[in-house]
mmCIF file of C-alpha atoms and ligand atoms in Angstrom:
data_model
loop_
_atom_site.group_PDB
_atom_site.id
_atom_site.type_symbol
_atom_site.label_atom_id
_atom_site.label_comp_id
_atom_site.label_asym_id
_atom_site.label_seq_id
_atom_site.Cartn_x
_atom_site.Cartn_y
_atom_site.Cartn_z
ATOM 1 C CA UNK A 1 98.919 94.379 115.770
ATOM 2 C CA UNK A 2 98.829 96.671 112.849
ATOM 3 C CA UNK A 3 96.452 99.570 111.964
ATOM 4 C CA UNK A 4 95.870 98.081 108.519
ATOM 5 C CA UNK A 5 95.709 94.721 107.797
ATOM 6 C CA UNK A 6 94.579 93.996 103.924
ATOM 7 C CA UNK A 7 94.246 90.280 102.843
ATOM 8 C CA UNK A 8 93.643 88.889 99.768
ATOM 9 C CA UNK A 9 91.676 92.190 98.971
ATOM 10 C CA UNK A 10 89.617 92.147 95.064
ATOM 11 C CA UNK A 11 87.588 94.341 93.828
ATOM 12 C CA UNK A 12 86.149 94.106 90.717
ATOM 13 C CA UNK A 13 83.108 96.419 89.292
ATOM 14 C CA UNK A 14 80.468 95.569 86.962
ATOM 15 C CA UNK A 15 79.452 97.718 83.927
ATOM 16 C CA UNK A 16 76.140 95.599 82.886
ATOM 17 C CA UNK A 17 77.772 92.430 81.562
ATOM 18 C CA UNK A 18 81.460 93.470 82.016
ATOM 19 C CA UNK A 19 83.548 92.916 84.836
ATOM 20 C CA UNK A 20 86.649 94.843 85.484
ATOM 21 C CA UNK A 21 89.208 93.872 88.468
ATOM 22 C CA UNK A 22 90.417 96.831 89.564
ATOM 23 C CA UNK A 23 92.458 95.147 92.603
ATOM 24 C CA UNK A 24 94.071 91.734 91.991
ATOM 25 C CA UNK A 25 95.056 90.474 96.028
ATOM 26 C CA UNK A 26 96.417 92.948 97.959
ATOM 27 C CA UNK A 27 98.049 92.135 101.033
ATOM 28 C CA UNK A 28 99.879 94.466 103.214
ATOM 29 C CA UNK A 29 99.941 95.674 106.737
ATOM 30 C CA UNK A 30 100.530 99.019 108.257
ATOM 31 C CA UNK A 31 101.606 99.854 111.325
ATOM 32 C CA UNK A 32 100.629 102.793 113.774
ATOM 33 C CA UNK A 33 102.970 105.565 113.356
ATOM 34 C CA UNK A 34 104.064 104.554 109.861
ATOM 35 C CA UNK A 35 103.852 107.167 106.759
ATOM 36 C CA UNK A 36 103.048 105.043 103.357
ATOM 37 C CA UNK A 37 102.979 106.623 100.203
ATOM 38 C CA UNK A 38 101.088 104.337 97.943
ATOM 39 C CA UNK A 39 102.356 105.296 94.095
ATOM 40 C CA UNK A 40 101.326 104.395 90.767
ATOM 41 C CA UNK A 41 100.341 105.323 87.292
ATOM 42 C CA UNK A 42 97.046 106.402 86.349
ATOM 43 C CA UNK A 43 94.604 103.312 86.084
ATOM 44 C CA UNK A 44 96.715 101.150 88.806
ATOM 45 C CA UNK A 45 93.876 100.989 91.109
ATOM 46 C CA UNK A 46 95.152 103.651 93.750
ATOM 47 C CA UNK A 47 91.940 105.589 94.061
ATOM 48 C CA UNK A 48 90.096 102.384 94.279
ATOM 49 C CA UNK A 49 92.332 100.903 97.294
ATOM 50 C CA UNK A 50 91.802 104.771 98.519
ATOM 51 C CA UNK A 51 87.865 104.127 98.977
ATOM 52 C CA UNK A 52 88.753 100.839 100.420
ATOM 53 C CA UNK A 53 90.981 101.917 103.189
ATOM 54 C CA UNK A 54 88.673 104.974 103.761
ATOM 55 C CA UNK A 55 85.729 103.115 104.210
ATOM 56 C CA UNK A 56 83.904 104.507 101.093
ATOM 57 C CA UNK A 57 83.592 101.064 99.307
ATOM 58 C CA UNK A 58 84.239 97.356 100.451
ATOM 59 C CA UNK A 59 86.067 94.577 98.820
ATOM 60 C CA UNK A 60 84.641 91.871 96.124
ATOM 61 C CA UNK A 61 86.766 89.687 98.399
ATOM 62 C CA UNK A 62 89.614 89.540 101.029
ATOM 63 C CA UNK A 63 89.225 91.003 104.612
ATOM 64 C CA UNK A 64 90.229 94.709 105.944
ATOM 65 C CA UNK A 65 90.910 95.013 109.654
ATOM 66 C CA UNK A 66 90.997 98.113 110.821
ATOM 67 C CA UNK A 67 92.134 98.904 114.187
ATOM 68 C CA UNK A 68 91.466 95.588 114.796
ATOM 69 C CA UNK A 69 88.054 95.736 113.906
ATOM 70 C CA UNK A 70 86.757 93.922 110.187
ATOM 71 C CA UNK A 71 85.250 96.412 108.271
ATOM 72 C CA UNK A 72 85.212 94.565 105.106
ATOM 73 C CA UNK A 73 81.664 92.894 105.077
ATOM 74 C CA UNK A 74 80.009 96.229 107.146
ATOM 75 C CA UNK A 75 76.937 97.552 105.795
ATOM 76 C CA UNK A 76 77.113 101.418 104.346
ATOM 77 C CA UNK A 77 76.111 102.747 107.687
ATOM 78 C CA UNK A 78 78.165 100.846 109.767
ATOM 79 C CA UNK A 79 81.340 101.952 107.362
ATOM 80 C CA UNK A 80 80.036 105.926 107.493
ATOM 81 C CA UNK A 81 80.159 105.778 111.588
ATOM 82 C CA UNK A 82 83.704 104.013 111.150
ATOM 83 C CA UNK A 83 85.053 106.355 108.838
ATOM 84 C CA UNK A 84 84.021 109.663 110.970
ATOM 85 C CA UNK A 85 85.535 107.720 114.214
ATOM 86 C CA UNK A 86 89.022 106.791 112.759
ATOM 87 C CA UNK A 87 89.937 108.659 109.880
ATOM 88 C CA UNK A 88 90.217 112.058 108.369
ATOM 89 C CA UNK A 89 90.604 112.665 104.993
ATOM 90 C CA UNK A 90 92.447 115.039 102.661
ATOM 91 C CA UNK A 91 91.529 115.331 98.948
ATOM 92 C CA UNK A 92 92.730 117.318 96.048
ATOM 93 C CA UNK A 93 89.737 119.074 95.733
ATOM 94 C CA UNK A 94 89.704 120.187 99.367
ATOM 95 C CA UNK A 95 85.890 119.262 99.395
ATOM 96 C CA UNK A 96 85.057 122.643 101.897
ATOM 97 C CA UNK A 97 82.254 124.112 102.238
ATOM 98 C CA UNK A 98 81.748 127.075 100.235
ATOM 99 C CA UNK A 99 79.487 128.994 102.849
ATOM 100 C CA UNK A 100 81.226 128.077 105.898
ATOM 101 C CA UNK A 101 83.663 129.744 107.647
ATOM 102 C CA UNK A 102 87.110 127.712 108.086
ATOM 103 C CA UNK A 103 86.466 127.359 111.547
ATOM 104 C CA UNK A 104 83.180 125.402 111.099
ATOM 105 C CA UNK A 105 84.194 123.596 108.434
ATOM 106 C CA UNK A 106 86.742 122.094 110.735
ATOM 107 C CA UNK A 107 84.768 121.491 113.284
ATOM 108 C CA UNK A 108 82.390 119.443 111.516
ATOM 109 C CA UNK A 109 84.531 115.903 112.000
ATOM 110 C CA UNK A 110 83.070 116.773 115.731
ATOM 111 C CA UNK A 111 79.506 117.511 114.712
ATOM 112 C CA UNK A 112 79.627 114.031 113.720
ATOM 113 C CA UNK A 113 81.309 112.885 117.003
ATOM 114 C CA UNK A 114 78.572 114.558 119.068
ATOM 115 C CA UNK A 115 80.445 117.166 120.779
ATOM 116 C CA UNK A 116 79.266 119.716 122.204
ATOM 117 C CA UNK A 117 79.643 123.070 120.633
ATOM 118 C CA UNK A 118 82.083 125.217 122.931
ATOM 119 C CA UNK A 119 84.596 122.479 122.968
ATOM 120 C CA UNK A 120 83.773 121.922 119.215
ATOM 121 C CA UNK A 121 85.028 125.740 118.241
ATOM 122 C CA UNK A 122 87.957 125.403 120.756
ATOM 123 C CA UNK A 123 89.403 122.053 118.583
ATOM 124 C CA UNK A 124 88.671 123.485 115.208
ATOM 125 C CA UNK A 125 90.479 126.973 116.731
ATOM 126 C CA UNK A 126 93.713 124.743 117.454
ATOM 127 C CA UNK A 127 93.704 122.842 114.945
ATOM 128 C CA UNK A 128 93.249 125.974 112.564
ATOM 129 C CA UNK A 129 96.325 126.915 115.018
ATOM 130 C CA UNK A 130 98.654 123.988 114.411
ATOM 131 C CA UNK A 131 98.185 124.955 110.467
ATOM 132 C CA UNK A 132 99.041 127.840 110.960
ATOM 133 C CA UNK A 133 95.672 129.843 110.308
ATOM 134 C CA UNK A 134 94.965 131.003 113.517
ATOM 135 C CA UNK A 135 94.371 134.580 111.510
ATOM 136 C CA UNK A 136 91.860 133.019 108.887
ATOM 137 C CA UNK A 137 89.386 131.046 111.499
ATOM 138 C CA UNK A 138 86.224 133.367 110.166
ATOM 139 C CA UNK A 139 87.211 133.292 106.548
ATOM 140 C CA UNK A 140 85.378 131.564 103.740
ATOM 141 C CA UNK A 141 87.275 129.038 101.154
ATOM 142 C CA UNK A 142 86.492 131.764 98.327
ATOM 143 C CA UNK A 143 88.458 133.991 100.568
ATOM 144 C CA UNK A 144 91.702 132.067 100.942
ATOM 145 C CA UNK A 145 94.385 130.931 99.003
ATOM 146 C CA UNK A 146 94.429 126.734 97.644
ATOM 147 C CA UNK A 147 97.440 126.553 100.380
ATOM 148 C CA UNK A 148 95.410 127.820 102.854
ATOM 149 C CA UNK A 149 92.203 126.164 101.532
ATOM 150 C CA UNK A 150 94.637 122.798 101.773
ATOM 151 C CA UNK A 151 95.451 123.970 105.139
ATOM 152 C CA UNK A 152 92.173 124.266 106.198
ATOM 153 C CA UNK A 153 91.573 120.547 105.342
ATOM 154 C CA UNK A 154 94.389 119.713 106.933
ATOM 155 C CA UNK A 155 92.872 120.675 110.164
ATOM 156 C CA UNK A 156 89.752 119.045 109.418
ATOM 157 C CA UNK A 157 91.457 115.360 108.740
ATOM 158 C CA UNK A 158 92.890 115.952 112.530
ATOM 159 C CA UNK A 159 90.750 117.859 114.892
ATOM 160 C CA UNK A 160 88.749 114.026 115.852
ATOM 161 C CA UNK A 161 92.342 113.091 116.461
ATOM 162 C CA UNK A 162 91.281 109.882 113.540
ATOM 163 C CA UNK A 163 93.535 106.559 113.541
ATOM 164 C CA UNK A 164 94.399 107.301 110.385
ATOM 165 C CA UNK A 165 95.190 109.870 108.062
ATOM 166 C CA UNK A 166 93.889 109.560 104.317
ATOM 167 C CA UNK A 167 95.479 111.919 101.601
ATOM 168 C CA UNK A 168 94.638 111.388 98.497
ATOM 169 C CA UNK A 169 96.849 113.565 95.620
ATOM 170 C CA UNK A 170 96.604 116.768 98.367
ATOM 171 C CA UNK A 171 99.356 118.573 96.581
ATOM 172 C CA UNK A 172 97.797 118.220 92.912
ATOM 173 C CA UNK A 173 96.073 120.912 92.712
ATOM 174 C CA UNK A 174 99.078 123.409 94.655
ATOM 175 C CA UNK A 175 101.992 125.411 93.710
ATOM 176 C CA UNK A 176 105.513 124.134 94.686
ATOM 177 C CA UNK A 177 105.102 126.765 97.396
ATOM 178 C CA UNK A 178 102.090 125.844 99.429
ATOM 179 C CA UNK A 179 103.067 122.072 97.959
ATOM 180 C CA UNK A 180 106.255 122.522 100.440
ATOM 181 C CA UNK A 181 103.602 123.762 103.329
ATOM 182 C CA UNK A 182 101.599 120.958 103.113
ATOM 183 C CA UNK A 183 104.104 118.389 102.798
ATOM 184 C CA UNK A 184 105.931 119.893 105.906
ATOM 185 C CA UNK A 185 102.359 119.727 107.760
ATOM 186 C CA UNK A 186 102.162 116.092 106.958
ATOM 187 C CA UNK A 187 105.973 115.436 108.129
ATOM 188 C CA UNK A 188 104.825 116.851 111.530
ATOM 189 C CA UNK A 189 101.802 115.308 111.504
ATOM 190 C CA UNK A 190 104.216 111.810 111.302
ATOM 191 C CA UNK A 191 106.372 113.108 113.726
ATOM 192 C CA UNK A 192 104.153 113.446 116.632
ATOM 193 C CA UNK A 193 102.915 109.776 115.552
ATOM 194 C CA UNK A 194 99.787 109.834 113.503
ATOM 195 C CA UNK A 195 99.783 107.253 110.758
ATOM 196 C CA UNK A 196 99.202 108.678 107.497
ATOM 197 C CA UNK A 197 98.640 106.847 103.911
ATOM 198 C CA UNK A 198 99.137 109.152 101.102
ATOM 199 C CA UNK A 199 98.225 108.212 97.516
ATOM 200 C CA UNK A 200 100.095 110.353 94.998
ATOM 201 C CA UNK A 201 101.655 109.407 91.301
ATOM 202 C CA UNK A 202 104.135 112.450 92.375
ATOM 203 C CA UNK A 203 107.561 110.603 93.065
ATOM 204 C CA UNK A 204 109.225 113.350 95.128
ATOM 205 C CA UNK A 205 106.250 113.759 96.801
ATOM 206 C CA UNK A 206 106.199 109.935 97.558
ATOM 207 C CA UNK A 207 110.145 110.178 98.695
ATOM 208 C CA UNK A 208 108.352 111.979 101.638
ATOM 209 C CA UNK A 209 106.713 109.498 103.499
ATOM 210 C CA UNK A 210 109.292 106.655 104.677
ATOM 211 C CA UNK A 211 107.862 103.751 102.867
ATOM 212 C CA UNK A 212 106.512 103.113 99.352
ATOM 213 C CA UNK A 213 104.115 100.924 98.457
ATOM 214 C CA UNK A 214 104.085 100.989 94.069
ATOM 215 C CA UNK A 215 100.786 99.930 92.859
ATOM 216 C CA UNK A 216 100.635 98.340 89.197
ATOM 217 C CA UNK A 217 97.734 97.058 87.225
ATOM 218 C CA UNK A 218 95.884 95.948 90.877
ATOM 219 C CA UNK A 219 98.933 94.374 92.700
ATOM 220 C CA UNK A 220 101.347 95.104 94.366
ATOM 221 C CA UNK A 221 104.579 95.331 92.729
ATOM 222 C CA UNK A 222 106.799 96.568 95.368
ATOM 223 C CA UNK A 223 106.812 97.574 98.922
ATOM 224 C CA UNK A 224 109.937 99.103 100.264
ATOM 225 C CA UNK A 225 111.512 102.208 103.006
ATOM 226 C CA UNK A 226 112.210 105.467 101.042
ATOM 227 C CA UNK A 227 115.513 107.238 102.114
ATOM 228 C CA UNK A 228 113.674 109.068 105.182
ATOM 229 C CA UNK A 229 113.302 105.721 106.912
ATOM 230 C CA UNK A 230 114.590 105.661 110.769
ATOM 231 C CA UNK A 231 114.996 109.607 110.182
ATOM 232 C CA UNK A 232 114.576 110.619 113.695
ATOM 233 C CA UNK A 233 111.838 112.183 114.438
HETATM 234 P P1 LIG B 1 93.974 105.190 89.778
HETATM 235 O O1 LIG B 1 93.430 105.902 90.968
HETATM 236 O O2 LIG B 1 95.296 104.532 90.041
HETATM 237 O O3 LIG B 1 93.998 106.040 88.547
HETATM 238 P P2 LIG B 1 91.453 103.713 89.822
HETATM 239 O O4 LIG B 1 91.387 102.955 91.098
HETATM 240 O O5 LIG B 1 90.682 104.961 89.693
HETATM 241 O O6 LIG B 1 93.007 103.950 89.454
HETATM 242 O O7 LIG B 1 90.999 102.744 88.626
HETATM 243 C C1 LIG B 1 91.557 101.437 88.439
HETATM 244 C C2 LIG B 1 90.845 100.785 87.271
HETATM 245 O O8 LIG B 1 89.482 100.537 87.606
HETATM 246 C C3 LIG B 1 90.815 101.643 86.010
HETATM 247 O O9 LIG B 1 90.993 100.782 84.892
HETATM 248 C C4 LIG B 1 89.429 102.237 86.017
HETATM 249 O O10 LIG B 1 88.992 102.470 84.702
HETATM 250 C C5 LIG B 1 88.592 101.158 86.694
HETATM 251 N N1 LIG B 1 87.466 101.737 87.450
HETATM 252 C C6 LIG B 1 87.571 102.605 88.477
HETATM 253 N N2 LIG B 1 86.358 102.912 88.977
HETATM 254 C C7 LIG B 1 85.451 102.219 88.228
HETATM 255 C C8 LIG B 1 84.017 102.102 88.242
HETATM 256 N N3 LIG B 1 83.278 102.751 89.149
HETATM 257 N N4 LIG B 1 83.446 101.289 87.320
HETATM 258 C C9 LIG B 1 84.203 100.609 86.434
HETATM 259 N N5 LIG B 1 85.551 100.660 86.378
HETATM 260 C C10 LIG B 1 86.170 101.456 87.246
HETATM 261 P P1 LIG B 2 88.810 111.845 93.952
HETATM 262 O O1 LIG B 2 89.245 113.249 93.643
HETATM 263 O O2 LIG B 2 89.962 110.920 94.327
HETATM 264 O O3 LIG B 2 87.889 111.239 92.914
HETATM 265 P P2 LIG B 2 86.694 112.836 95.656
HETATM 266 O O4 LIG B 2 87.206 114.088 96.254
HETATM 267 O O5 LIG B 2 85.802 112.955 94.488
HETATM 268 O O6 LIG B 2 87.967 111.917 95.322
HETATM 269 O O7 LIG B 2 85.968 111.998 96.788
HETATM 270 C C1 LIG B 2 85.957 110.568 96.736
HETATM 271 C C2 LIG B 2 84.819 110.069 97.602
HETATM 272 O O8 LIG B 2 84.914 110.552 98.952
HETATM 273 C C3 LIG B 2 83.442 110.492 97.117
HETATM 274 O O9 LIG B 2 82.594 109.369 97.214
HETATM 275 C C4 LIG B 2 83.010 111.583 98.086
HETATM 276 O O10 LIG B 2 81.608 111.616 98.256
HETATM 277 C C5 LIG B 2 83.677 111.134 99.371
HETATM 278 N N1 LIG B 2 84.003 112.244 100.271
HETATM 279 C C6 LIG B 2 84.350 113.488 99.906
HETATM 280 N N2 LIG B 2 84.605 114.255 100.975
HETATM 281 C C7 LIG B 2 84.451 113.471 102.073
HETATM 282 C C8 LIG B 2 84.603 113.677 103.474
HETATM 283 N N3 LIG B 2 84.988 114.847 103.984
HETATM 284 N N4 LIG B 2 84.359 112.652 104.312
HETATM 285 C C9 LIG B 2 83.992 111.472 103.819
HETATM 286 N N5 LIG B 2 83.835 111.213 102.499
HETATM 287 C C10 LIG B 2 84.054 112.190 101.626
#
């Protein structure tokens, strides 16, 4: 079965009186493994089917399963213990915290888990590894670069080893330089078979992932493989 399975899924918001729908029936599965790019202009609805599939916000109307579990109708609490167990998240903003060193801002995916701490500062050490920051585990975000700062997110979406990887725009706010760093992280992220859904209204950057999923006033408008499908890993 897939990872993702969206059906039917609405969402419309109400501003007093007026009503706005934001998502129009999406349906669309995702299997493990697979890197999606979901793409659109500004206003399509991307951020909205972002929350969705991160288990910030449910659907009007239509059903989510995630992992095999329906997460569509769960309360808030019930969709904050989901989120922390099965998927990590990567924003444009970063979202670190400013007095914390790297390392334990990385770790804190496991705070949630209920680690303990030695094996918590042993993860969020590796994972700082795998991003290549294994000299920046003690430094603050005010002390490193955005790359690095990206980097150090990076290691936060996988140190609790989520279901799913959630990036949403994680290159906007990088030079073509540390843009290339984390889009390479991501492509070995895929390769050693993480599933990763990246929203982005970048097209090159979409051309990275091996499918594309274009987005258009709340529907889908089309869903196909990008030229690094079947690319060996
Ligand atoms: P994108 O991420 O593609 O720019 P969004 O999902 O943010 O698109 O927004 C889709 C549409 O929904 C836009 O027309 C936006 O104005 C509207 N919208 C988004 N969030 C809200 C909200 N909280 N209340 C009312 N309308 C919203
Ligand atoms: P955008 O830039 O797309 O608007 P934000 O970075 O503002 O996205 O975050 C979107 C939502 O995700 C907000 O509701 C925010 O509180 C929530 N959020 C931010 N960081 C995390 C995190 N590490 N884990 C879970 N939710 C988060």
């Amino acid at each position: 079965p897939p990872i993702i399975g969206l059906d039917g899924v609405r969402k419309t918001y109400r501003t007093g009186s007026l009503e706005f729908e934001a998502l129009r029936g999406i349906d669309t599965a995702i299997r493990e493994g697979e890197y999606v790019a979901v793409v659109g202009p500004s206003g399509s609805g991307k951020s909205t089917l972002m929350n969705i599939l991160g288990c910030l916000d449910n659907p009007t109307a239509g059903s989510y399963l995630l992992a095999g579990e329906d997460v569509s109708t769960m309360s808030e609490a019930q969709l904050a213990e989901v989120r922390n167990r099965r998927i990590g998240f990567v924003f444009q903003q970063f979202n670190l915290l400013a007095g914390l060193p790297a390392w334990r801002n990385v770790e804190l995916p496991l705070v949630y888990a209920g680690l303990p701490r030695q094996e918590r500062r042993e993860r969020a050490v590796a994972a700082l590894e795998r991003v290549g920051l294994a000299d920046r585990t003690a430094h603050r975000p005010g002390e490193l670069s955005g790359g690095q700062q990206q980097r150090v997110a990076v290691a936060r979406a996988l140190v609790a080893e989520p279901a799913i990887i959630l990036a949403d725009e994680p290159t906007g706010n990088l030079d073509s330089r540390s843009t290339a760093d984390v889009l390479d992280l991501l492509d070995g992220l895929h390769d050693a078979g993480r599933t990763i859904v990246l929203i982005t209204h970048e097209h090159d950057v979409a051309g990275r992932a091996s499918r594309n999923l274009v987005i258009d006033d709340g529907r889908i408008v089309s869903d196909t493989p990008t030229a690094r499908a079947g690319v060996p890993a």
